[in-house]
PDB file of C-alpha atoms in Angstrom:
ATOM      1  CA  MET A  98      28.809  22.462  11.650  1.00  0.00           C
ATOM      2  CA  THR A  99      26.132  21.674   9.049  1.00  0.00           C
ATOM      3  CA  SER A 100      25.247  18.041   8.541  1.00  0.00           C
ATOM      4  CA  PHE A 101      24.384  17.010   5.018  1.00  0.00           C
ATOM      5  CA  PRO A 102      21.834  14.277   4.457  1.00  0.00           C
ATOM      6  CA  ARG A 103      23.402  10.918   3.768  1.00  0.00           C
ATOM      7  CA  SER A 104      22.855   9.339   0.374  1.00  0.00           C
ATOM      8  CA  ASP A 105      20.757   6.195   0.017  1.00  0.00           C
ATOM      9  CA  ALA A 106      23.923   4.175  -0.578  1.00  0.00           C
ATOM     10  CA  ASP A 107      25.517   5.679   2.539  1.00  0.00           C
ATOM     11  CA  LEU A 108      22.443   4.786   4.588  1.00  0.00           C
ATOM     12  CA  LEU A 109      22.416   1.218   3.322  1.00  0.00           C
ATOM     13  CA  THR A 110      26.132   0.867   4.057  1.00  0.00           C
ATOM     14  CA  ALA A 111      25.594   2.313   7.539  1.00  0.00           C
ATOM     15  CA  HIS A 112      22.724  -0.147   8.122  1.00  0.00           C
ATOM     16  CA  VAL A 113      24.928  -3.072   7.131  1.00  0.00           C
ATOM     17  CA  GLY A 114      27.606  -1.677   9.433  1.00  0.00           C
ATOM     18  CA  GLY A 115      25.248  -1.720  12.409  1.00  0.00           C
ATOM     19  CA  ASP A 116      23.660   1.767  12.432  1.00  0.00           C
ATOM     20  CA  ARG A 117      20.229   1.041  13.913  1.00  0.00           C
ATOM     21  CA  ASP A 118      18.608   4.191  12.507  1.00  0.00           C
ATOM     22  CA  ALA A 119      19.964   4.120   8.951  1.00  0.00           C
ATOM     23  CA  PHE A 120      17.481   1.632   7.502  1.00  0.00           C
ATOM     24  CA  ALA A 121      14.496   3.476   8.984  1.00  0.00           C
ATOM     25  CA  GLU A 122      15.768   6.739   7.489  1.00  0.00           C
ATOM     26  CA  LEU A 123      16.252   5.076   4.104  1.00  0.00           C
ATOM     27  CA  ILE A 124      12.770   3.588   4.105  1.00  0.00           C
ATOM     28  CA  SER A 125      11.156   6.833   5.247  1.00  0.00           C
ATOM     29  CA  ARG A 126      12.573   8.464   2.090  1.00  0.00           C
ATOM     30  CA  HIS A 127      11.074   5.860  -0.196  1.00  0.00           C
ATOM     31  CA  HIS A 128       8.009   4.592   1.690  1.00  0.00           C
ATOM     32  CA  ARG A 129       5.358   6.680  -0.076  1.00  0.00           C
ATOM     33  CA  ARG A 130       6.602   5.739  -3.567  1.00  0.00           C
ATOM     34  CA  LEU A 131       7.024   2.075  -2.619  1.00  0.00           C
ATOM     35  CA  TYR A 132       3.521   1.908  -1.141  1.00  0.00           C
ATOM     36  CA  ARG A 133       2.017   3.495  -4.267  1.00  0.00           C
ATOM     37  CA  LEU A 134       3.881   0.920  -6.339  1.00  0.00           C
ATOM     38  CA  ALA A 135       2.611  -1.928  -4.153  1.00  0.00           C
ATOM     39  CA  ARG A 136      -0.956  -0.593  -4.257  1.00  0.00           C
ATOM     40  CA  ALA A 137      -0.864  -0.227  -8.042  1.00  0.00           C
ATOM     41  CA  THR A 138       0.526  -3.734  -8.479  1.00  0.00           C
ATOM     42  CA  THR A 139      -1.771  -5.586  -6.082  1.00  0.00           C
ATOM     43  CA  ARG A 140      -5.532  -5.578  -5.995  1.00  0.00           C
ATOM     44  CA  SER A 141      -6.146  -4.479  -2.461  1.00  0.00           C
ATOM     45  CA  ALA A 142      -4.787  -2.318   0.289  1.00  0.00           C
ATOM     46  CA  GLU A 143      -4.322  -5.418   2.441  1.00  0.00           C
ATOM     47  CA  ASP A 144      -2.236  -7.173  -0.226  1.00  0.00           C
ATOM     48  CA  ALA A 145      -0.221  -3.986  -0.738  1.00  0.00           C
ATOM     49  CA  ASP A 146       0.437  -3.677   3.002  1.00  0.00           C
ATOM     50  CA  ASP A 147       1.463  -7.326   3.280  1.00  0.00           C
ATOM     51  CA  ALA A 148       3.629  -7.258   0.163  1.00  0.00           C
ATOM     52  CA  LEU A 149       5.344  -4.062   1.266  1.00  0.00           C
ATOM     53  CA  GLN A 150       6.020  -5.536   4.707  1.00  0.00           C
ATOM     54  CA  ASP A 151       7.470  -8.679   3.083  1.00  0.00           C
ATOM     55  CA  ALA A 152       9.591  -6.538   0.767  1.00  0.00           C
ATOM     56  CA  LEU A 153      10.954  -4.320   3.522  1.00  0.00           C
ATOM     57  CA  LEU A 154      11.863  -7.357   5.595  1.00  0.00           C
ATOM     58  CA  ALA A 155      13.607  -8.868   2.558  1.00  0.00           C
ATOM     59  CA  ALA A 156      15.477  -5.604   1.940  1.00  0.00           C
ATOM     60  CA  HIS A 157      16.496  -5.369   5.603  1.00  0.00           C
ATOM     61  CA  ARG A 158      17.827  -8.922   5.585  1.00  0.00           C
ATOM     62  CA  GLY A 159      19.290  -8.710   2.078  1.00  0.00           C
ATOM     63  CA  ALA A 160      21.129  -5.417   2.523  1.00  0.00           C
ATOM     64  CA  PRO A 161      24.538  -7.073   2.959  1.00  0.00           C
ATOM     65  CA  SER A 162      24.196  -8.657  -0.485  1.00  0.00           C
ATOM     66  CA  PHE A 163      23.501  -5.324  -2.238  1.00  0.00           C
ATOM     67  CA  ARG A 164      26.216  -4.989  -4.889  1.00  0.00           C
ATOM     68  CA  ASN A 165      26.016  -1.236  -5.599  1.00  0.00           C
ATOM     69  CA  ASP A 166      25.506  -1.940  -9.310  1.00  0.00           C
ATOM     70  CA  ALA A 167      22.160  -0.103  -9.273  1.00  0.00           C
ATOM     71  CA  ALA A 168      20.606   2.753  -7.354  1.00  0.00           C
ATOM     72  CA  VAL A 169      19.290   1.797  -3.939  1.00  0.00           C
ATOM     73  CA  GLY A 170      15.847   3.116  -4.949  1.00  0.00           C
ATOM     74  CA  SER A 171      15.801   0.791  -7.977  1.00  0.00           C
ATOM     75  CA  TRP A 172      16.870  -2.118  -5.789  1.00  0.00           C
ATOM     76  CA  LEU A 173      14.001  -1.377  -3.382  1.00  0.00           C
ATOM     77  CA  HIS A 174      11.573  -1.007  -6.309  1.00  0.00           C
ATOM     78  CA  ARG A 175      12.514  -4.440  -7.605  1.00  0.00           C
ATOM     79  CA  ILE A 176      12.133  -6.059  -4.196  1.00  0.00           C
ATOM     80  CA  VAL A 177       8.654  -4.514  -3.801  1.00  0.00           C
ATOM     81  CA  VAL A 178       7.550  -5.581  -7.288  1.00  0.00           C
ATOM     82  CA  ASN A 179       8.765  -9.126  -6.664  1.00  0.00           C
ATOM     83  CA  ALA A 180       6.996  -9.270  -3.297  1.00  0.00           C
ATOM     84  CA  CYS A 181       3.788  -8.016  -4.937  1.00  0.00           C
ATOM     85  CA  LEU A 182       4.035 -10.562  -7.736  1.00  0.00           C
ATOM     86  CA  ASP A 183       4.601 -13.352  -5.214  1.00  0.00           C
ATOM     87  CA  ARG A 184       1.644 -12.251  -3.088  1.00  0.00           C
ATOM     88  CA  VAL A 185      -0.724 -11.893  -6.052  1.00  0.00           C
ATOM     89  CA  ARG A 186       0.289 -15.287  -7.431  1.00  0.00           C
ATOM     90  CA  ARG A 187      -0.285 -16.910  -4.039  1.00  0.00           C
ATOM     91  CA  THR A 188      -3.611 -15.261  -3.298  1.00  0.00           C
ATOM     92  CA  ARG A 189      -5.268 -14.986  -6.723  1.00  0.00           C
ATOM     93  CA  PRO A 190      -3.405 -16.895  -9.394  1.00  0.00           C
ATOM     94  CA  THR A 191      -5.672 -16.348 -12.402  1.00  0.00           C
ATOM     95  CA  GLU A 192      -8.741 -14.519 -11.149  1.00  0.00           C
ATOM     96  CA  PRO A 193      -9.513 -11.366 -13.167  1.00  0.00           C
ATOM     97  CA  ALA A 194     -10.492  -8.259 -11.258  1.00  0.00           C
ATOM     98  CA  SER A 195     -14.209  -7.722 -10.950  1.00  0.00           C
ATOM     99  CA  ASP A 196     -15.957  -4.390 -11.269  1.00  0.00           C
ATOM    100  CA  GLU A 197     -17.370  -4.850  -7.764  1.00  0.00           C
ATOM    101  CA  GLU A 198     -13.847  -4.691  -6.283  1.00  0.00           C
ATOM    102  CA  PHE A 199     -13.661  -1.013  -7.102  1.00  0.00           C
ATOM    103  CA  GLY A 200     -17.097   0.159  -5.982  1.00  0.00           C
ATOM    104  CA  SER A 201     -19.311   2.552  -7.832  1.00  0.00           C
ATOM    105  CA  ILE A 202     -17.940   5.694  -9.400  1.00  0.00           C
ATOM    106  CA  GLY A 203     -20.669   7.881  -7.937  1.00  0.00           C
ATOM    107  CA  ASP A 204     -20.847  11.605  -8.475  1.00  0.00           C
ATOM    108  CA  CYS A 205     -17.158  12.450  -9.108  1.00  0.00           C
ATOM    109  CA  THR A 206     -15.196  14.725 -11.370  1.00  0.00           C
ATOM    110  CA  GLY A 207     -14.187  13.589 -14.844  1.00  0.00           C
ATOM    111  CA  GLN A 208     -10.579  13.087 -13.743  1.00  0.00           C
ATOM    112  CA  VAL A 209     -11.564  10.774 -10.928  1.00  0.00           C
ATOM    113  CA  ASP A 210     -13.913   8.852 -13.231  1.00  0.00           C
ATOM    114  CA  THR A 211     -11.105   8.373 -15.732  1.00  0.00           C
ATOM    115  CA  ALA A 212      -8.651   7.275 -13.043  1.00  0.00           C
ATOM    116  CA  ILE A 213     -11.081   4.669 -11.771  1.00  0.00           C
ATOM    117  CA  VAL A 214     -11.760   3.331 -15.263  1.00  0.00           C
ATOM    118  CA  VAL A 215      -8.040   3.105 -16.019  1.00  0.00           C
ATOM    119  CA  ARG A 216      -7.336   1.404 -12.680  1.00  0.00           C
ATOM    120  CA  ARG A 217     -10.052  -1.163 -13.357  1.00  0.00           C
ATOM    121  CA  ALA A 218      -8.569  -1.858 -16.755  1.00  0.00           C
ATOM    122  CA  LEU A 219      -5.056  -2.188 -15.302  1.00  0.00           C
ATOM    123  CA  MET A 220      -6.282  -4.663 -12.710  1.00  0.00           C
ATOM    124  CA  ARG A 221      -7.682  -6.884 -15.458  1.00  0.00           C
ATOM    125  CA  LEU A 222      -4.233  -7.342 -16.980  1.00  0.00           C
ATOM    126  CA  PRO A 223      -2.131 -10.381 -16.095  1.00  0.00           C
ATOM    127  CA  ILE A 224       0.243  -9.446 -13.286  1.00  0.00           C
ATOM    128  CA  GLU A 225       3.396  -9.664 -15.423  1.00  0.00           C
ATOM    129  CA  GLN A 226       1.924  -7.324 -18.057  1.00  0.00           C
ATOM    130  CA  ARG A 227       0.659  -4.955 -15.372  1.00  0.00           C
ATOM    131  CA  ALA A 228       4.087  -4.795 -13.711  1.00  0.00           C
ATOM    132  CA  ALA A 229       5.797  -4.052 -17.033  1.00  0.00           C
ATOM    133  CA  VAL A 230       3.374  -1.348 -18.133  1.00  0.00           C
ATOM    134  CA  LEU A 231       3.375   0.254 -14.687  1.00  0.00           C
ATOM    135  CA  ALA A 232       7.171   0.392 -14.653  1.00  0.00           C
ATOM    136  CA  VAL A 233       7.547   1.757 -18.187  1.00  0.00           C
ATOM    137  CA  ASP A 234       4.438   3.854 -18.794  1.00  0.00           C
ATOM    138  CA  MET A 235       3.525   5.027 -15.305  1.00  0.00           C
ATOM    139  CA  GLN A 236       6.750   5.012 -13.294  1.00  0.00           C
ATOM    140  CA  GLY A 237       8.821   6.279 -16.239  1.00  0.00           C
ATOM    141  CA  TYR A 238      11.505   3.593 -16.271  1.00  0.00           C
ATOM    142  CA  SER A 239      13.256   2.825 -19.544  1.00  0.00           C
ATOM    143  CA  VAL A 240      12.740  -0.628 -21.047  1.00  0.00           C
ATOM    144  CA  ALA A 241      16.272  -1.556 -19.979  1.00  0.00           C
ATOM    145  CA  ASP A 242      15.709  -0.359 -16.404  1.00  0.00           C
ATOM    146  CA  ALA A 243      12.320  -2.090 -16.203  1.00  0.00           C
ATOM    147  CA  ALA A 244      13.927  -5.312 -17.450  1.00  0.00           C
ATOM    148  CA  ALA A 245      16.583  -5.050 -14.752  1.00  0.00           C
ATOM    149  CA  LEU A 246      13.973  -4.246 -12.071  1.00  0.00           C
ATOM    150  CA  LEU A 247      11.763  -7.178 -13.008  1.00  0.00           C
ATOM    151  CA  GLY A 248      14.608  -9.575 -13.741  1.00  0.00           C
ATOM    152  CA  VAL A 249      13.624 -10.359 -17.327  1.00  0.00           C
ATOM    153  CA  ALA A 250      15.001  -9.629 -20.792  1.00  0.00           C
ATOM    154  CA  GLU A 251      14.319  -6.300 -22.504  1.00  0.00           C
ATOM    155  CA  GLY A 252      12.400  -8.109 -25.240  1.00  0.00           C
ATOM    156  CA  THR A 253      10.126  -9.597 -22.596  1.00  0.00           C
ATOM    157  CA  ILE A 254       9.356  -6.123 -21.251  1.00  0.00           C
ATOM    158  CA  LYS A 255       8.645  -4.861 -24.769  1.00  0.00           C
ATOM    159  CA  SER A 256       6.283  -7.749 -25.547  1.00  0.00           C
ATOM    160  CA  ARG A 257       4.522  -7.522 -22.169  1.00  0.00           C
ATOM    161  CA  CYS A 258       4.035  -3.775 -22.630  1.00  0.00           C
ATOM    162  CA  ALA A 259       2.764  -4.259 -26.184  1.00  0.00           C
ATOM    163  CA  ARG A 260       0.280  -6.927 -25.076  1.00  0.00           C
ATOM    164  CA  ALA A 261      -0.791  -4.810 -22.091  1.00  0.00           C
ATOM    165  CA  ARG A 262      -1.313  -1.718 -24.231  1.00  0.00           C
ATOM    166  CA  ALA A 263      -3.323  -3.690 -26.794  1.00  0.00           C
ATOM    167  CA  ARG A 264      -5.506  -5.145 -24.044  1.00  0.00           C
ATOM    168  CA  LEU A 265      -5.917  -1.728 -22.419  1.00  0.00           C
ATOM    169  CA  ALA A 266      -6.980  -0.265 -25.759  1.00  0.00           C
ATOM    170  CA  VAL A 267      -9.778  -2.851 -25.938  1.00  0.00           C
ATOM    171  CA  LEU A 268     -10.764  -2.401 -22.294  1.00  0.00           C
ATOM    172  CA  LEU A 269     -10.768   1.397 -22.525  1.00  0.00           C
ATOM    173  CA  ALA A 270     -12.498   1.673 -25.894  1.00  0.00           C
ATOM    174  CA  PRO A 271     -15.726   3.714 -25.756  1.00  0.00           C
TER     175      PRO A 271
END
């Protein structure tokens, strides 16, 4: 008999019901994407690791309160973003990213050079703007979905994205 993989919702339900392996299976499906999100939102690998650990603990504990009104992946995304925002606010409330944080570009290809420049510019944005522009422009969420993920109004996402894009245009100008 062939066993089909369980859906994310089925895994979360099984976890809440006491299946000890379900949550680990669910997280293994999403871990890479969630870590990339945490790394893009925070300023360091250490902050990303800590925020992701906080988020996964919150998801583990909060699973019984999941209402099935969104995809499990979106629910996890929101928990990770919120954990990252909390960590960044606690550790560096208003400090802009410095060029030294990212090291020298060195002798790299044009693509890598561009990626580094864009990452530096993103890290100079206020955390709320960075989260909005990452969700909409880099993760591909709609404005409505990004608003739901970040727990703010759609208009707030639109204004944060507009301000972020304007600031990025200045930071990335030749």
